[in-house]
mmCIF file of C-alpha atoms in Angstrom:
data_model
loop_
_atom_site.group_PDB
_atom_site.id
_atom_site.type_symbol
_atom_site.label_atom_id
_atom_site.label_comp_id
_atom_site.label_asym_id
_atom_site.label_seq_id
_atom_site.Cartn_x
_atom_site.Cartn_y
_atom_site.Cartn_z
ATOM 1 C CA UNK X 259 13.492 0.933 2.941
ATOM 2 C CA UNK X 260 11.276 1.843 0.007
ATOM 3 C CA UNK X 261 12.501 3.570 -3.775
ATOM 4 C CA UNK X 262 10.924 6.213 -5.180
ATOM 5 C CA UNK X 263 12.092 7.573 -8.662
ATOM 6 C CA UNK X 264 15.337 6.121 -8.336
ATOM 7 C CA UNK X 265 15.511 7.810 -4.147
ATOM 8 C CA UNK X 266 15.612 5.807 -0.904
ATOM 9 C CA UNK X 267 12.677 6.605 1.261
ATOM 10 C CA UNK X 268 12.862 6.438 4.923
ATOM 11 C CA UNK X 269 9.926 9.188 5.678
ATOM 12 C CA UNK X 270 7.632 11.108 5.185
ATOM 13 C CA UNK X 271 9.981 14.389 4.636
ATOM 14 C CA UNK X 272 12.087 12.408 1.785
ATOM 15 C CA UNK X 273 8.866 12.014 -0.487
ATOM 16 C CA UNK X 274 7.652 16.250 0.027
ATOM 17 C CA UNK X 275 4.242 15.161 0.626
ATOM 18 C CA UNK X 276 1.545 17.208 2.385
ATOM 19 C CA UNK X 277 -2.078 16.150 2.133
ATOM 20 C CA UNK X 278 -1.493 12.392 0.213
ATOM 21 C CA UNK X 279 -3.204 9.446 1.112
ATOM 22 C CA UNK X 280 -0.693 6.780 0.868
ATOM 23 C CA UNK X 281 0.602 4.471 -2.663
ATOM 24 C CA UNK X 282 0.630 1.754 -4.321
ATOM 25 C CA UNK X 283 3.648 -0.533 -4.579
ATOM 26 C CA UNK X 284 5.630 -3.325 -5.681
ATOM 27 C CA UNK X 285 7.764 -5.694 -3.872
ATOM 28 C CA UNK X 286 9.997 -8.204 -4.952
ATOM 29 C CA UNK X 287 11.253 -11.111 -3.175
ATOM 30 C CA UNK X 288 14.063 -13.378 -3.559
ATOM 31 C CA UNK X 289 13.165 -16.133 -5.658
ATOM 32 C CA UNK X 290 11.869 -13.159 -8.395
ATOM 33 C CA UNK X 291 8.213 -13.394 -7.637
ATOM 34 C CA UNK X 292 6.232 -9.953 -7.283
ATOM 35 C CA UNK X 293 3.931 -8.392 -5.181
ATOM 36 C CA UNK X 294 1.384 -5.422 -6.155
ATOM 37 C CA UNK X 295 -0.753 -3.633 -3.548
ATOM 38 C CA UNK X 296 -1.122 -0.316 -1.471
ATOM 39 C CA UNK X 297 -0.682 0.994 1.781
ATOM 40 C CA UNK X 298 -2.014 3.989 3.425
ATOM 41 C CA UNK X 299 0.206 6.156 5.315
ATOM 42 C CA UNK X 300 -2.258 7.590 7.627
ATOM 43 C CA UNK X 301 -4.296 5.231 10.431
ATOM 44 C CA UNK X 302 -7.674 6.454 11.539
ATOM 45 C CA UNK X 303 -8.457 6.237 14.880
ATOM 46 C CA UNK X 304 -11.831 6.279 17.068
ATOM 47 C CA UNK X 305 -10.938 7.098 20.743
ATOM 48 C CA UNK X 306 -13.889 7.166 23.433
ATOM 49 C CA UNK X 307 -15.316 10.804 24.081
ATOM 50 C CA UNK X 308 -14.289 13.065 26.907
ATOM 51 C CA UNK X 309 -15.585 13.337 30.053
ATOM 52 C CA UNK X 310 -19.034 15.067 29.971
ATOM 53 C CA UNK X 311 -19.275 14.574 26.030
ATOM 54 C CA UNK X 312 -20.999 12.548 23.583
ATOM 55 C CA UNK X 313 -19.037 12.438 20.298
ATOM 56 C CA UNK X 314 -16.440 10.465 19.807
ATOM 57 C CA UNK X 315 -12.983 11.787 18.884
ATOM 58 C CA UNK X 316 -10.943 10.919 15.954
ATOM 59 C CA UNK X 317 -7.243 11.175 15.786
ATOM 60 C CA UNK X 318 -5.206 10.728 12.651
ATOM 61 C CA UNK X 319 -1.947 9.470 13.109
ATOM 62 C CA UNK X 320 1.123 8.314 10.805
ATOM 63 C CA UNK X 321 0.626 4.358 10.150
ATOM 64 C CA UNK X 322 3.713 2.168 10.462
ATOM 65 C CA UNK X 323 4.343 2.073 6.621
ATOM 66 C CA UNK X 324 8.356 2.571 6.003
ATOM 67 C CA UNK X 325 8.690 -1.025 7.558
ATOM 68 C CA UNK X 326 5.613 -2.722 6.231
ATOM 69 C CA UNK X 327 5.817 -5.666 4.492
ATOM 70 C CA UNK X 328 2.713 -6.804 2.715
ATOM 71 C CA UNK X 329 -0.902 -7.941 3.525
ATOM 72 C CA UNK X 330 0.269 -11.021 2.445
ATOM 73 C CA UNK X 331 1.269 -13.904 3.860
ATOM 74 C CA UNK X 332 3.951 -15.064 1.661
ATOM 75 C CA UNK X 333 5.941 -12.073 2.020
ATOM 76 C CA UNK X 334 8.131 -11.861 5.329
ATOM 77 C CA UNK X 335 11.083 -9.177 5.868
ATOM 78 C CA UNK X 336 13.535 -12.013 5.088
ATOM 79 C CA UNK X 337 12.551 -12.655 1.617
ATOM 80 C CA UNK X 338 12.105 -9.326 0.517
ATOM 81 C CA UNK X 339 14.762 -8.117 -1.799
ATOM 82 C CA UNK X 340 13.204 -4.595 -3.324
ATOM 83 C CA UNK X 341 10.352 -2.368 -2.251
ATOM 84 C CA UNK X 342 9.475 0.130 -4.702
ATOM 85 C CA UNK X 343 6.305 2.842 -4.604
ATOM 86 C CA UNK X 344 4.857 2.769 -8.095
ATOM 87 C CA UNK X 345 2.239 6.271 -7.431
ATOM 88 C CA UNK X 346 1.630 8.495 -4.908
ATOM 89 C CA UNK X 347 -2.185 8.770 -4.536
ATOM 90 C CA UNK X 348 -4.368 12.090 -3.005
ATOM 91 C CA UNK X 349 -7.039 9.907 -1.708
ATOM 92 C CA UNK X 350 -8.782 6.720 -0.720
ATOM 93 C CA UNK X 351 -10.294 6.198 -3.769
ATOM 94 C CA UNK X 352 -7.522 6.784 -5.972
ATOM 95 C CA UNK X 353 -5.430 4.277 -3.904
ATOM 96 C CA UNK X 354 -7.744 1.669 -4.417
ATOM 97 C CA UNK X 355 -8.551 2.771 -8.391
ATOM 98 C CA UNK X 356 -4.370 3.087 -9.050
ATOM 99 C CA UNK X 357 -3.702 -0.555 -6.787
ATOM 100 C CA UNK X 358 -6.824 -1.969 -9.541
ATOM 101 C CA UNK X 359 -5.576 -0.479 -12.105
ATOM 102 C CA UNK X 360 -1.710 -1.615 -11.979
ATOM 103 C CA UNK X 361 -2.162 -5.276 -10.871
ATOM 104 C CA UNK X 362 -4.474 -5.395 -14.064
ATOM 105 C CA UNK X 363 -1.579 -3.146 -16.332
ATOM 106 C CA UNK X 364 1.102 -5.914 -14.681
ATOM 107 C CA UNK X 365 -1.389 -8.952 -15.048
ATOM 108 C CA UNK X 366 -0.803 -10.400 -11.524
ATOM 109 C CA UNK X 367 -3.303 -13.301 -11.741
ATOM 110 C CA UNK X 368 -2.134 -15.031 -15.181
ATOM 111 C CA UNK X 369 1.319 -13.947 -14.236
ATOM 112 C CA UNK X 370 3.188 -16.987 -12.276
ATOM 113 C CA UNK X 371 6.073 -14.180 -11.496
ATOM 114 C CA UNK X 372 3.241 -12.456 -9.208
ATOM 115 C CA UNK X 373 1.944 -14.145 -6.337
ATOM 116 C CA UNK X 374 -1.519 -11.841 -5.791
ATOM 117 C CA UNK X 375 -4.480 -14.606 -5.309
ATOM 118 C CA UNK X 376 -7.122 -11.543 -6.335
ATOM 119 C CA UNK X 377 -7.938 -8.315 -7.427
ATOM 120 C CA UNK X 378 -10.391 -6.485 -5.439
ATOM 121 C CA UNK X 379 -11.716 -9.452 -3.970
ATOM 122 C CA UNK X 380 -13.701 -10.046 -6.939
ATOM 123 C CA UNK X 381 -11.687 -11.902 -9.336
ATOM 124 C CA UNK X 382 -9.219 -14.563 -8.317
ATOM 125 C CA UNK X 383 -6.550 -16.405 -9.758
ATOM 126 C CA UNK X 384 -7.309 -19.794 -11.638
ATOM 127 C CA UNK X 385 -11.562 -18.484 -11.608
ATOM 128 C CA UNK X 386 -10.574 -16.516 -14.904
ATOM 129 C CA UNK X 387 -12.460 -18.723 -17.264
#
């Protein structure tokens, strides 16, 4: 279950969204290490066209993101002891700028309470210097 301004979140309904993207987050596990990133609440999906046409269809459904855990692979369901959405972002771009912009605000990669290995892909803990 995720908080949101001090309110559980189990769907869509409880956060009155309409047209958002998806948001950026913080989890934190039992030992007191931290985890920043973002998850989209829509999937995007490419399905072979119909019979007699040419394009192919897209179909937007609702992604699996009240039980995700994390991208990564430190974080299991077990461990977990607080998932918390930091923003609510309008778009794919502002996911990505907010997810940048907080794991710099936080400091995740000179941080040992954080266990993100890189922001962006482009810079990576311990390559700071």
């Amino acid at each position: 279950m995720w908080m949101y301004n001090n309110k559980e979140i189990r769907n869509l309904e409880d956060l009155n969204i309409e047209k958002e993207e998806g948001f950026v987050y913080l989890i934190t596990l039992i030992d007191g290490k931290k985890y920043i990133g973002k998850k989209s609440f829509w999937n995007r999906v490419k399905l072979p066209p119909l019979k007699g046409k040419k394009r192919k269809r897209k179909v937007v459904k609702e992604s699996k993101w009240v039980d995700y855990t994390s991208s990564s692979s430190l974080i299991t369901v077990n461990n977990i002891t607080k998932k918390e959405i930091l923003e609510v972002c309008d778009s794919k771009r502002e996911l990505t700028y907010k997810e940048i912009k907080f794991q710099f605000a936080y400091n995740v990669l000179e941080d040992d309470d954080f266990i993100n290995k890189n922001i962006f892909g482009k810079f990576f803990k311990g390559n700071l210097s």
